[in-house]
Short mmCIF file of C-alpha atoms and ligand atoms in Angstrom, two decimals:
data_model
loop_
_atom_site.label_atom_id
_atom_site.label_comp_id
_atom_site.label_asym_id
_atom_site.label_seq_id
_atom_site.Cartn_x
_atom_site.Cartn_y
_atom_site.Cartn_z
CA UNK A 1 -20.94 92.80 -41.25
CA UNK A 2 -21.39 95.67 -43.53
CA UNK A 3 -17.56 97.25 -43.47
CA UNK A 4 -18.96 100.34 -45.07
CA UNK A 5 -21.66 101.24 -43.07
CA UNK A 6 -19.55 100.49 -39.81
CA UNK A 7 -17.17 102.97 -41.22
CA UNK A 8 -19.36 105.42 -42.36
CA UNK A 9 -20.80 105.66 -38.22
CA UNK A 10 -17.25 105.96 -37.09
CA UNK A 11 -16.24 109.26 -39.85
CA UNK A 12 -19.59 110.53 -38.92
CA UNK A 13 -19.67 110.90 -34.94
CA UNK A 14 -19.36 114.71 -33.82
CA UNK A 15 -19.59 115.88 -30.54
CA UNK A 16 -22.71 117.86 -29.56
CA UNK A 17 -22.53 120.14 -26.07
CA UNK A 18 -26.12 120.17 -23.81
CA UNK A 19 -27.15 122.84 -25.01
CA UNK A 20 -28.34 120.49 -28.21
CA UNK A 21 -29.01 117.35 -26.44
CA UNK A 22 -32.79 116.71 -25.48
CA UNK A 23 -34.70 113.57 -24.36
CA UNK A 24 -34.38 110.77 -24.75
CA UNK A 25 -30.60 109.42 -23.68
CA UNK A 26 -29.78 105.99 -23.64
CA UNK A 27 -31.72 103.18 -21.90
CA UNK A 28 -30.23 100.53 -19.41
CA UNK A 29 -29.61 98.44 -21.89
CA UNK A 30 -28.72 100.59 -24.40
CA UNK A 31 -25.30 101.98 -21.69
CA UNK A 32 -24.39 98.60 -21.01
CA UNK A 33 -23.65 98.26 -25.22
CA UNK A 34 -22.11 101.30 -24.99
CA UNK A 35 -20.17 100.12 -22.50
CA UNK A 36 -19.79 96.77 -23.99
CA UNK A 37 -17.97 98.53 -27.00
CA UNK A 38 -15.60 101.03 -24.26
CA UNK A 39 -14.50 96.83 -23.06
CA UNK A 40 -13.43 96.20 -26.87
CA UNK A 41 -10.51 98.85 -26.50
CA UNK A 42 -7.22 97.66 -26.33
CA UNK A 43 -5.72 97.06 -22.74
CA UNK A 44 -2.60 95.77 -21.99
CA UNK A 45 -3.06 93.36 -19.35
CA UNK A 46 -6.57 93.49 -19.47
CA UNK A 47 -6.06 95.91 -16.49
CA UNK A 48 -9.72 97.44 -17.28
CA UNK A 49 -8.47 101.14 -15.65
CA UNK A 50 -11.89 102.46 -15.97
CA UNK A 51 -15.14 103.11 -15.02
CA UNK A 52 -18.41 104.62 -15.84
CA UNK A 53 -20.94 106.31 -13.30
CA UNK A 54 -24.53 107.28 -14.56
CA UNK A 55 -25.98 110.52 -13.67
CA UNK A 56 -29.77 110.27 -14.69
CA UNK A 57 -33.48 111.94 -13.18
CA UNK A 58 -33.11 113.49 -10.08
CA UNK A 59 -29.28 112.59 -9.73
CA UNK A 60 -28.89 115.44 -12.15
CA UNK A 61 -30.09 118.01 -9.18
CA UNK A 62 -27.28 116.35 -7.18
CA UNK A 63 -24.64 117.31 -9.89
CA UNK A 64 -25.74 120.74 -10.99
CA UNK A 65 -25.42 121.34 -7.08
CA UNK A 66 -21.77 120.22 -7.01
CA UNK A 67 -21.35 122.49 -10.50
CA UNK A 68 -23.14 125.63 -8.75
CA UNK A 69 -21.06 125.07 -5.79
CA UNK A 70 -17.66 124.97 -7.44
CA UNK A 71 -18.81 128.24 -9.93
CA UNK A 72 -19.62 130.00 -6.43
CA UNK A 73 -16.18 129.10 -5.05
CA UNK A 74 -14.33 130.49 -8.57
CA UNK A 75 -16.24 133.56 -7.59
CA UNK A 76 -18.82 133.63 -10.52
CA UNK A 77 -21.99 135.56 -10.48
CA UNK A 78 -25.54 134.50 -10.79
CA UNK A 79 -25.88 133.86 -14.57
CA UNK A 80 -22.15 132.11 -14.57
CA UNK A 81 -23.53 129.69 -11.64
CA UNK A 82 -26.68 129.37 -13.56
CA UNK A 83 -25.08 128.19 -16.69
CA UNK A 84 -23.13 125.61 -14.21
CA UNK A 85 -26.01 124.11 -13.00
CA UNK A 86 -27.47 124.13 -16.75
CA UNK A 87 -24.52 122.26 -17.67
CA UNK A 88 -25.94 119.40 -15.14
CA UNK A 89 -29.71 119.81 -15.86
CA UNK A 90 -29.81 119.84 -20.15
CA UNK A 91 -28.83 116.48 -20.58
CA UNK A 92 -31.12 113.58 -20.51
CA UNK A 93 -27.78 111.59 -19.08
CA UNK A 94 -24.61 112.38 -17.92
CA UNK A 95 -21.65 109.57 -17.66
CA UNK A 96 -18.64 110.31 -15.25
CA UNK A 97 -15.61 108.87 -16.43
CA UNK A 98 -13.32 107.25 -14.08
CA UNK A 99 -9.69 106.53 -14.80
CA UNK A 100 -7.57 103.92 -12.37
CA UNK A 101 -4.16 104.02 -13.55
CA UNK A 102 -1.74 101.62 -11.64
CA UNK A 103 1.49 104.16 -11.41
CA UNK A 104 3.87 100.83 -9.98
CA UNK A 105 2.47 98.38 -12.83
CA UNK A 106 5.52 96.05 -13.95
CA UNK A 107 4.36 95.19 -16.91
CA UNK A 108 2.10 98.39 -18.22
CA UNK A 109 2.83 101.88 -17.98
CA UNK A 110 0.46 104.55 -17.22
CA UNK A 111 0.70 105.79 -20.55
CA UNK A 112 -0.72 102.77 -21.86
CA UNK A 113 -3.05 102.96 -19.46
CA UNK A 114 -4.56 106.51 -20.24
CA UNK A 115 -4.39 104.97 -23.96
CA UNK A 116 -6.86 102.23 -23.02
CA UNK A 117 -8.99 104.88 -20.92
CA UNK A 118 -9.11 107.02 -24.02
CA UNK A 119 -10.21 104.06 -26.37
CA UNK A 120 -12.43 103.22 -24.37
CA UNK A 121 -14.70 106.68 -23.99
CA UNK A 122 -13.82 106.78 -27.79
CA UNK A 123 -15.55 103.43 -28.25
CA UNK A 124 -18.37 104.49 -25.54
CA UNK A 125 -18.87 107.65 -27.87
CA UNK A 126 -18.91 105.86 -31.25
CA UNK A 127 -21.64 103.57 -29.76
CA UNK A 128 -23.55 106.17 -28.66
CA UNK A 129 -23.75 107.18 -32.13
CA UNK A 130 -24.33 104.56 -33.66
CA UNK A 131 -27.48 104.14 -31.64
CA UNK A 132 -28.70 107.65 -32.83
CA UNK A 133 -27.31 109.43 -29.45
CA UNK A 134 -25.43 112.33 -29.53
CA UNK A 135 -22.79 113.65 -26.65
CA UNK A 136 -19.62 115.32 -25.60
CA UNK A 137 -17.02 114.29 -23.41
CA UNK A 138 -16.69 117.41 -20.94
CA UNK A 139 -13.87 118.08 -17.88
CA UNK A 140 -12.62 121.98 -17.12
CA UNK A 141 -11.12 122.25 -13.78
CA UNK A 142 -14.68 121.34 -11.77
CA UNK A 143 -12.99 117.52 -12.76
CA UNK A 144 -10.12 118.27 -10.41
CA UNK A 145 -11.58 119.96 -7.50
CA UNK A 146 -11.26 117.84 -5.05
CA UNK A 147 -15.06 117.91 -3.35
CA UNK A 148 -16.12 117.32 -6.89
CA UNK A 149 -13.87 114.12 -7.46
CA UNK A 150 -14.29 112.78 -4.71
CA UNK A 151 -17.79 112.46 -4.88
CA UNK A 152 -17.10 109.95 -7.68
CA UNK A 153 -13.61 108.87 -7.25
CA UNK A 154 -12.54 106.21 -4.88
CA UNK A 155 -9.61 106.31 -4.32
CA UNK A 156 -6.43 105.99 -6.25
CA UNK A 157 -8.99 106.41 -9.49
CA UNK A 158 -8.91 109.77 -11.40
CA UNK A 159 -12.36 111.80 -12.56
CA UNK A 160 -11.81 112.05 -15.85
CA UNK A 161 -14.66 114.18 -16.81
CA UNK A 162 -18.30 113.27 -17.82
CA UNK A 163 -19.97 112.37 -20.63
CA UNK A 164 -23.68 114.08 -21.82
CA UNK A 165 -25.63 112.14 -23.56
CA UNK A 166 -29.20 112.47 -25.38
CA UNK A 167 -30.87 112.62 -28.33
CA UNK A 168 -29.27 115.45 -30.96
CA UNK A 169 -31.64 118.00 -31.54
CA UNK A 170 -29.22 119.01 -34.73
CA UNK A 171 -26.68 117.80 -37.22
CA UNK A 172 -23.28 119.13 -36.81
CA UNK A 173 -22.02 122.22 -38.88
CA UNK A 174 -19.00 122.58 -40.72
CA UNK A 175 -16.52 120.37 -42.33
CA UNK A 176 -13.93 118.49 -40.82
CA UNK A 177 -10.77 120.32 -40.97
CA UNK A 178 -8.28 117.47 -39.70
CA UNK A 179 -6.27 116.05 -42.50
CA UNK A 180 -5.67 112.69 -42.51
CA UNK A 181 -1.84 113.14 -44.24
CA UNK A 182 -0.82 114.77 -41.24
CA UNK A 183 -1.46 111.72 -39.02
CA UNK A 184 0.03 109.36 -41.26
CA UNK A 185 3.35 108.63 -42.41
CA UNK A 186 5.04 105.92 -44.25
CA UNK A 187 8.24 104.64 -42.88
C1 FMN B 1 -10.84 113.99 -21.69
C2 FMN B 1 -11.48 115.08 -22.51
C3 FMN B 1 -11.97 116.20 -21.89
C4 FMN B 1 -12.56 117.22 -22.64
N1 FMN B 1 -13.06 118.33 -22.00
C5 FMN B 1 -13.68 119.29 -22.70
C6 FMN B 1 -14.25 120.42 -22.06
O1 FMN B 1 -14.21 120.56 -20.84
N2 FMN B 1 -14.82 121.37 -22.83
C7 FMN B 1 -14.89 121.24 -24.20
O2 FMN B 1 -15.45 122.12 -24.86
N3 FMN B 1 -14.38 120.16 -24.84
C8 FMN B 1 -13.77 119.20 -24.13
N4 FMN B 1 -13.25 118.12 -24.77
C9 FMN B 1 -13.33 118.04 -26.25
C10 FMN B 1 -14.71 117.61 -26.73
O3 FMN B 1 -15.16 116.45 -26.05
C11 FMN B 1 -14.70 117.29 -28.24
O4 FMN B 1 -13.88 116.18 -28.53
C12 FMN B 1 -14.22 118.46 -29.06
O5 FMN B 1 -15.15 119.52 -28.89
C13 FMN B 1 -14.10 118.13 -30.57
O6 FMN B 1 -15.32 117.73 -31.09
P1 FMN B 1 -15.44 116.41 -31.98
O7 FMN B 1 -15.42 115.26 -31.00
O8 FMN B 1 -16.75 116.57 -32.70
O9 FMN B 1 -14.27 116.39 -32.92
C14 FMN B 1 -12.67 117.09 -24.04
C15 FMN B 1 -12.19 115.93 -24.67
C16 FMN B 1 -11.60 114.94 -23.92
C17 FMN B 1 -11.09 113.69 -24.61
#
């Protein structure tokens, strides 16, 4: 294994919104590395609390409906439920994230949980990157609404949000301004 060039992927990844995403996203096989890697984050218990739903082709229409229909509801005019539905459309592929957190666990609490669930879309992420993919991991409160959820939540699991995936159509700008002395301390 080259340690360096593993490292370099993972100081590299960015997160790019639709609007810079274009075709092509990730292949079958391609999303089942990807989600090969999201299995590789730590779980206590090996509880696996998530999921992953793919949102590809004509799905998409599906979504940007659900999207249109929840801007509508907030009350949001044409170009606001336009940009909804965009949010749907512009991506070659978008991933819904699924949480199931076991709130009685005896051994694991949900914090650990949610810690696994975020390892997890962090590893799905990093793949994605690492196969040339760009993407963004995307919620707001269209997540929570509960015609929205349910649609991919069965239940006692939580929609996390969705992940868009393509190909980036540009580099990210801008240095990153998170210092690593801030997150680490010696004790
Ligand atoms: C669970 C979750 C939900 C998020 N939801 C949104 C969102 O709705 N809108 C948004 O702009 N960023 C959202 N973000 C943040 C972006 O995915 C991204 O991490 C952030 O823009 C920083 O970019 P970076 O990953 O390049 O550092 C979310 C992140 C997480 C982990």
């Amino acid at each position: 294994m080259n340690t360096s060039a593993a490292l370099d992927t993972l100081l590299s990844r960015y997160s790019l919104g639709v609007k810079h995403l274009t075709e092509p996203g990730p292949d079958a096989a391609q999303l089942q590395q990807m989600v090969a890697t999201a299995l590789r984050a730590p779980d206590h218990a090996e509880l696996v609390p998530f999921r992953f739903v793919v949102v590809q082709g004509e799905a998409r229409t599906r979504l940007a409906d659900l999207f249109a229909e929840h801007a509508q509801h907030k009350g949001k005019g044409a170009e606001g439920v336009a940009i909804e539905r965009e949010r749907a459309l512009r991506a070659p592929l978008t991933v819904a994230v699924l949480a199931r957190i076991d709130l009685g666990h005896p051994l694991v609490p949900a914090h650990e949980q949610w810690m696994c669930v975020g390892g997890a879309v962090t590893n799905f992420l990093n793949a994605a990157h690492a196969m040339g993919f760009a993407g963004k991991m995307l919620s707001g409160d269209k997540a929570r609404a509960p015609h929205i959820a349910q649609a991919f939540a069965e239940p006692g699991e939580t929609l996390v949000g969705w992940v868009a995936l393509g190909t980036p159509t540009r580099t990210p700008h801008g240095e990153v301004r998170k210092d690593a002395a801030q997150a680490l301390r010696f004790w």
